[in-house]
GROMACS .gro file of C-alpha atoms in nm:
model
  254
    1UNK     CA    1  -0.666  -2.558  -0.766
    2UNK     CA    2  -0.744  -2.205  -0.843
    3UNK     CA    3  -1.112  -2.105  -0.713
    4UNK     CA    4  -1.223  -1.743  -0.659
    5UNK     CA    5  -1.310  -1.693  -0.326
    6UNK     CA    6  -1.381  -1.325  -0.184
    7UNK     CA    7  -1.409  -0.987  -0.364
    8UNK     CA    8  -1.332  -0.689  -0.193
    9UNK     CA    9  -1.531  -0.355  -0.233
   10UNK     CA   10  -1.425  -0.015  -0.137
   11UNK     CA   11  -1.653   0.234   0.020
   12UNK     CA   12  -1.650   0.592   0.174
   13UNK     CA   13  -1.894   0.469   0.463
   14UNK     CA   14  -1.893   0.072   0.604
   15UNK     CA   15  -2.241   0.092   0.720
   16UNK     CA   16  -2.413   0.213   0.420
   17UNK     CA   17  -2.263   0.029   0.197
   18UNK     CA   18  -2.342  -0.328   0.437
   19UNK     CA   19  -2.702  -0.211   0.493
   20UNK     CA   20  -2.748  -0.163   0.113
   21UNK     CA   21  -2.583  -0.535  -0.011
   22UNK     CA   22  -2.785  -0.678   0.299
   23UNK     CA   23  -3.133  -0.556   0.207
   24UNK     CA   24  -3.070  -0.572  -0.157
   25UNK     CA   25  -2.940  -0.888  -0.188
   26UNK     CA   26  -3.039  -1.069   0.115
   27UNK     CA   27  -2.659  -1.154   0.283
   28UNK     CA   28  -2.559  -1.145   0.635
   29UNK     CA   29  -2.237  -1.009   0.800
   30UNK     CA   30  -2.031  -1.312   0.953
   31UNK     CA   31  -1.729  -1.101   1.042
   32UNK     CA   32  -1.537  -0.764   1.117
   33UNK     CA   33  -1.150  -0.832   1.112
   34UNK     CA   34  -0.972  -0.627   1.327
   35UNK     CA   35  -0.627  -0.692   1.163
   36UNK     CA   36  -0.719  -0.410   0.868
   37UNK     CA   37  -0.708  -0.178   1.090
   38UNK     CA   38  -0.352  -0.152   1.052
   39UNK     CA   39  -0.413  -0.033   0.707
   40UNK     CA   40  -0.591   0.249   0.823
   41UNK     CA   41  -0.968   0.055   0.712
   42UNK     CA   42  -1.244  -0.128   0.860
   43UNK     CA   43  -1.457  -0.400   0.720
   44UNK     CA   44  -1.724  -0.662   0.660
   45UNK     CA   45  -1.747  -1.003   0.542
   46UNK     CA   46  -2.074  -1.140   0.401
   47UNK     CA   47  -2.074  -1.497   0.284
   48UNK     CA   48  -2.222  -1.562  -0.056
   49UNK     CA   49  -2.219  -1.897  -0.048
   50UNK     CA   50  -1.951  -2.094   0.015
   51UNK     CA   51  -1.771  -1.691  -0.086
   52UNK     CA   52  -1.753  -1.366   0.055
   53UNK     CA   53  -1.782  -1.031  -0.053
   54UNK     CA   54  -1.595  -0.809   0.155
   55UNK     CA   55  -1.632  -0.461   0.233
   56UNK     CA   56  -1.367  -0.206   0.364
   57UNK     CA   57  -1.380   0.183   0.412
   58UNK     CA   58  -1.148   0.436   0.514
   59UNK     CA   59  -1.086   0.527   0.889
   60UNK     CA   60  -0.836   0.721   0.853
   61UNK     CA   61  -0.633   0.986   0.624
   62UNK     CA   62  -0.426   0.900   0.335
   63UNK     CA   63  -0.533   0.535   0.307
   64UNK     CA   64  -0.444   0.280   0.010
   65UNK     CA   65  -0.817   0.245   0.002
   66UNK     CA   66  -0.897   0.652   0.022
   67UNK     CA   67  -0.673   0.728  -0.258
   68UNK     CA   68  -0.840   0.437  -0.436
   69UNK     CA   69  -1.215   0.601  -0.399
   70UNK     CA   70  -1.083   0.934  -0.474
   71UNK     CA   71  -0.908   0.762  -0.849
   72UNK     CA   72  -1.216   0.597  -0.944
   73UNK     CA   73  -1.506   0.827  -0.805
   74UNK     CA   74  -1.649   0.697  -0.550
   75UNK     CA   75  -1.759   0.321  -0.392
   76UNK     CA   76  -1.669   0.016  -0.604
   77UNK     CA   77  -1.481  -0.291  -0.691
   78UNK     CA   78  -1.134  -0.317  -0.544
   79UNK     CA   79  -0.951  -0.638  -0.542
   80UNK     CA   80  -1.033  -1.019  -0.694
   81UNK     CA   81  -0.908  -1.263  -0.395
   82UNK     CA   82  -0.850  -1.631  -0.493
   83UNK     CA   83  -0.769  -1.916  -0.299
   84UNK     CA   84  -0.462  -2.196  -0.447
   85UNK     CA   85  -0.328  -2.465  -0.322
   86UNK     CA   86   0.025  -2.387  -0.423
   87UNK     CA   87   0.113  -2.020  -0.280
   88UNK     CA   88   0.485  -2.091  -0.255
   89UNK     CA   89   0.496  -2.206  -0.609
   90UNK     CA   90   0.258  -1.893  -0.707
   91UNK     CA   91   0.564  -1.671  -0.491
   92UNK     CA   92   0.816  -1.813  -0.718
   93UNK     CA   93   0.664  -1.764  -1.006
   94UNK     CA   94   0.573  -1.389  -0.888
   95UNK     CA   95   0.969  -1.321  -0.899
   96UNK     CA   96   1.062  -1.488  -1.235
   97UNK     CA   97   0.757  -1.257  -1.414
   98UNK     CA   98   0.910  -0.956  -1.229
   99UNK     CA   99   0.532  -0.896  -1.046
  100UNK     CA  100   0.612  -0.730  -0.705
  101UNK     CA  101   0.433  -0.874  -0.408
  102UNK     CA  102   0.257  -0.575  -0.233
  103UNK     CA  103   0.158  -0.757   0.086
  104UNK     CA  104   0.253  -1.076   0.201
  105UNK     CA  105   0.035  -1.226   0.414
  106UNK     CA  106   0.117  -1.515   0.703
  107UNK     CA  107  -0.126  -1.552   0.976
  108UNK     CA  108  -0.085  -1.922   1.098
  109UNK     CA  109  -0.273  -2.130   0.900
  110UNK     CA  110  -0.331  -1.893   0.584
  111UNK     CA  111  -0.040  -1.736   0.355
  112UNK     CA  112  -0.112  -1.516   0.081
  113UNK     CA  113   0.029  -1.282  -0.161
  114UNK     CA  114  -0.107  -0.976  -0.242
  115UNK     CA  115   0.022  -0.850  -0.560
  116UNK     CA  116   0.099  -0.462  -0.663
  117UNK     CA  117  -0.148  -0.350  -0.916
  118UNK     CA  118   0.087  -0.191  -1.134
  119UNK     CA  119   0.234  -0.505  -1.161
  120UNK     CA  120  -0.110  -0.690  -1.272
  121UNK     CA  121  -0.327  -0.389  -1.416
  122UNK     CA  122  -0.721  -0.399  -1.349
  123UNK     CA  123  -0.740  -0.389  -0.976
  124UNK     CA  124  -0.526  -0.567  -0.663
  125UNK     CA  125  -0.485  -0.930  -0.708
  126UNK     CA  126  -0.478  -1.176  -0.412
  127UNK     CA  127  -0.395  -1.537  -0.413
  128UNK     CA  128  -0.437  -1.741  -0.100
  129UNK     CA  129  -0.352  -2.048   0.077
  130UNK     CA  130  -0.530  -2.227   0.344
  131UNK     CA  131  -0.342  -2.485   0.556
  132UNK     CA  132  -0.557  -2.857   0.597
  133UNK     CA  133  -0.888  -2.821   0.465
  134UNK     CA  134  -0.916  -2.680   0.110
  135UNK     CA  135  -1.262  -2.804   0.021
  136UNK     CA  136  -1.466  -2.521  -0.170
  137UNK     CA  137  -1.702  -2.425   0.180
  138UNK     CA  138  -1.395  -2.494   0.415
  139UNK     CA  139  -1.244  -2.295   0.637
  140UNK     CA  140  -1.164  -1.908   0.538
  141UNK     CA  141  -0.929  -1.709   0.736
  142UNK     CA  142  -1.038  -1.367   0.695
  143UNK     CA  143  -1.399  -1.467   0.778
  144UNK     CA  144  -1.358  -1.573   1.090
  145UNK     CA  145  -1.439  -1.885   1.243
  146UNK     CA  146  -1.810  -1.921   1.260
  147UNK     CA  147  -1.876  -1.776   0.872
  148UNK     CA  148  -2.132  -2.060   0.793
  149UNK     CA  149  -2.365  -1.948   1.073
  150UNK     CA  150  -2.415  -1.616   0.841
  151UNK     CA  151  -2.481  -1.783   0.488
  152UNK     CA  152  -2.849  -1.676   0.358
  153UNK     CA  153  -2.897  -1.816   0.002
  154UNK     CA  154  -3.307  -1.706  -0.035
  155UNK     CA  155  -3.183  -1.452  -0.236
  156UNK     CA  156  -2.855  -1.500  -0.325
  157UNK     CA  157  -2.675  -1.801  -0.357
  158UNK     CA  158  -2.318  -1.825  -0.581
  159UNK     CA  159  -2.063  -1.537  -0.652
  160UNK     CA  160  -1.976  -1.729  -1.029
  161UNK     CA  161  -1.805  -1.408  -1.165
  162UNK     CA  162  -1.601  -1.084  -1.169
  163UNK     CA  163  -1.593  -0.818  -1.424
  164UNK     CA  164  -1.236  -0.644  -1.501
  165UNK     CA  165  -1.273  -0.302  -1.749
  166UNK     CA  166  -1.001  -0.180  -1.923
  167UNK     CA  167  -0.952   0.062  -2.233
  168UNK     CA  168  -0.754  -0.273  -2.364
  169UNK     CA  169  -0.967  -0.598  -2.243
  170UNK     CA  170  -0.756  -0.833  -2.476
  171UNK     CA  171  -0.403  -0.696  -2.299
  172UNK     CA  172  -0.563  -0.744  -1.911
  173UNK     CA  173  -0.693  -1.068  -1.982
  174UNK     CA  174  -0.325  -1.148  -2.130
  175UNK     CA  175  -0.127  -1.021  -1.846
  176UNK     CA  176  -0.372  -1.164  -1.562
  177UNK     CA  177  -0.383  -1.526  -1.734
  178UNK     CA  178   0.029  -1.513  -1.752
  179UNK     CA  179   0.002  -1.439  -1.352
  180UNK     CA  180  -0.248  -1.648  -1.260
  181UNK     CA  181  -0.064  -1.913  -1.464
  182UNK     CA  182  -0.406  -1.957  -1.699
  183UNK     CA  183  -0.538  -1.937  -2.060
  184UNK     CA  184  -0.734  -1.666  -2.237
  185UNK     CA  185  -1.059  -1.796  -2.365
  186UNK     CA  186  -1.394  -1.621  -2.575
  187UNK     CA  187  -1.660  -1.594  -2.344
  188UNK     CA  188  -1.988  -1.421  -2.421
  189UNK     CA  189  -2.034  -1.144  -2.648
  190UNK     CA  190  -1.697  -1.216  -2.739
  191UNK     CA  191  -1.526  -1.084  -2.449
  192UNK     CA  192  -1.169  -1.270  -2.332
  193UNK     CA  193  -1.226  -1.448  -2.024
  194UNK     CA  194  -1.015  -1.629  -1.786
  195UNK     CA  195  -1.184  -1.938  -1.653
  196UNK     CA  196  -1.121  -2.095  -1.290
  197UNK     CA  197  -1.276  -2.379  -1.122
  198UNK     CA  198  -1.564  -2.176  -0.967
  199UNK     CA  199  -1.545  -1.854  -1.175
  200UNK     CA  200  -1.482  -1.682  -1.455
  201UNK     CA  201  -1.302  -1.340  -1.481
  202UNK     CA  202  -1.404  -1.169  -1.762
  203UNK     CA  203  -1.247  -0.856  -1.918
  204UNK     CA  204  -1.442  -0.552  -2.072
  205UNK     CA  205  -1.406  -0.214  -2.230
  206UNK     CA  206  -1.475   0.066  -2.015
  207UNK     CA  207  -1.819   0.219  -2.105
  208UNK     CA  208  -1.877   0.362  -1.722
  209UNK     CA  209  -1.624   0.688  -1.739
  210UNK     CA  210  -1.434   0.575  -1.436
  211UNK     CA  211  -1.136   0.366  -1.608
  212UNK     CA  212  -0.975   0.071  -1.551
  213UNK     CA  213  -1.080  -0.134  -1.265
  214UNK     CA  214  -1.290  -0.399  -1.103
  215UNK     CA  215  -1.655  -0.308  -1.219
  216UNK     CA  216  -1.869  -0.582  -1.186
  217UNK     CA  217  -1.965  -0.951  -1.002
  218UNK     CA  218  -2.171  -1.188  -1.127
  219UNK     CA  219  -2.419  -1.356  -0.898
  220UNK     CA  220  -2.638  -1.711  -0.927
  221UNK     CA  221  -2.983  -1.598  -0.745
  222UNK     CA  222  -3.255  -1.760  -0.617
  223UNK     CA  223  -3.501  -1.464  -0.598
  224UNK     CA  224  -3.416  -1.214  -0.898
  225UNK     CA  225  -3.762  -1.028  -0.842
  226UNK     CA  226  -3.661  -0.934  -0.474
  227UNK     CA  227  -3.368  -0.836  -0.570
  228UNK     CA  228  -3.464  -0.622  -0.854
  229UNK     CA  229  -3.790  -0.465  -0.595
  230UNK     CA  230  -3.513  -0.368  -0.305
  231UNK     CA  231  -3.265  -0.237  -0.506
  232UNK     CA  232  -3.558  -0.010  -0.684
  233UNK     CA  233  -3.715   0.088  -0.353
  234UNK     CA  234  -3.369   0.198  -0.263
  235UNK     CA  235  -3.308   0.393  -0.533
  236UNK     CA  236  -3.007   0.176  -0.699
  237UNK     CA  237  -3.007   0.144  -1.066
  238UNK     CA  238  -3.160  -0.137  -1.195
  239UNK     CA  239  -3.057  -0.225  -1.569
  240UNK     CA  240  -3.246  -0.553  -1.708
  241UNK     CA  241  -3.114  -0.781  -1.479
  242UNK     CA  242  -2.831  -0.600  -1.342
  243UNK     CA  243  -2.833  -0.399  -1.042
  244UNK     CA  244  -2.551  -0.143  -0.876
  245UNK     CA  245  -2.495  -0.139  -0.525
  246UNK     CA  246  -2.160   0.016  -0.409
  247UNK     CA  247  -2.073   0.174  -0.718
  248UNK     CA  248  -2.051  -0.215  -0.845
  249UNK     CA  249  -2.220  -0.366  -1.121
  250UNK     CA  250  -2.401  -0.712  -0.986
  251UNK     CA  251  -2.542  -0.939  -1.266
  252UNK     CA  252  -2.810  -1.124  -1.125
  253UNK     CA  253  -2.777  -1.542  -1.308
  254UNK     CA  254  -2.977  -1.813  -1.275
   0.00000   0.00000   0.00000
């Protein structure tokens, strides 16, 4: 089992950036984990579904995260989380590809590994493990315990996507399906793709100026036409069916 499960964005300001994905795409904050705060961040979780989209921002100087906004310009996409049902394996296989482990994570019932982007290229890479219950809506460790209280789906109801961009698409969407233990497949418009049981991540040139990184998530909606009114009457840019909120590219799918 390999399922994407939460994608984290990086902003300068938490509150801005929660207010704007709340009233543009009609989500709900279910948590604030206090355990980033050793990192030198705080954060949000918003369910999406039975999936979260995370937000964290600098609280400090001289942050992972900081020096992250600062590379790529501003707000945006910052690392593809997936949950597996065979982290120890995944470890293993992490030291025989030579892919350093950045941050391993062991909080009682949920191991992960968080893997050093110059090891994977595109963006930070997360696999997960939750002990018991691994059902697609089960429990989630870094949303808290009461996450299902928050889910609003009138607007917004599946996160079926992420969007990696890279001056070489074909190379990321090698290296990331040899880590992730996957194959390479032709998606739309040609692009590579690498397809897991919920999701697909799909690799792309760069067209945006800001390099390689995590530019995009692809949503299932229920109401594309509030979606598309907020995100105008806030001043985000709208493109066809696509809008940008937090420097983030969200294509809006039936």
């Amino acid at each position: 089992m390999l399922r994407l499960r939460q994608i984290c964005l990086v902003a300068e300001g938490l509150t801005p950036a929660v207010d704007d994905l709340t009233d543009v795409l009609g989500l709900a904050t279910c948590f604030h984990d206090p355990a980033v705060g050793a990192y030198g961040l705080e954060n949000a979780l918003l369910p999406v579904g039975s999936n979260f989209l995370e937000v964290v921002a600098p609280i400090q100087e001289n942050t992972a995260g900081g020096r992250y906004l600062d590379r790529r310009g501003g707000d945006g996409g910052y690392m593809v989380i997936l949950q597996c049902d065979n982290v120890e394996a995944r470890r293993t296989r992490m030291g025989a590809l030579e892919v350093r482990i950045a941050n391993p994570l062991n909080y009682n019932d949920f191991t992960g590994l968080q893997l050093h982007p110059r090891d994977t290229g595109g963006c930070m890479l997360e696999t997960d493990e939750m002990d018991g219950d691994q059902s697609a809506d089960g429990p989630w460790h870094p949303a808290g315990n009461a996450w299902k209280d928050a889910v609003r789906t009138e607007r917004t109801t599946a996160m079926v996507g992420a969007e990696l961009q890279s001056p070489d698409p074909a190379a990321l969407a090698a290296r990331w399906a040899h880590i992730l233990d996957k194959q390479v497949s032709t998606g739309e418009n040609g692009n590579p793709e690498v397809i897991l049981d919920n999701a697909s991540l799909r690799f792309v040139e760069v067209t945006d100026g800001r390099g390689e990184g995590l530019g995009g998530v692809d949503l299932k909606v229920a109401d594309r036409a509030a979606i598309l009114a907020a995100a105008t009457a806030r001043g985000m840019p709208v493109d066809g069916n696509t809008v940008t909120v937090c420097g983030t590219r969200f294509r809006l799918g039936d």
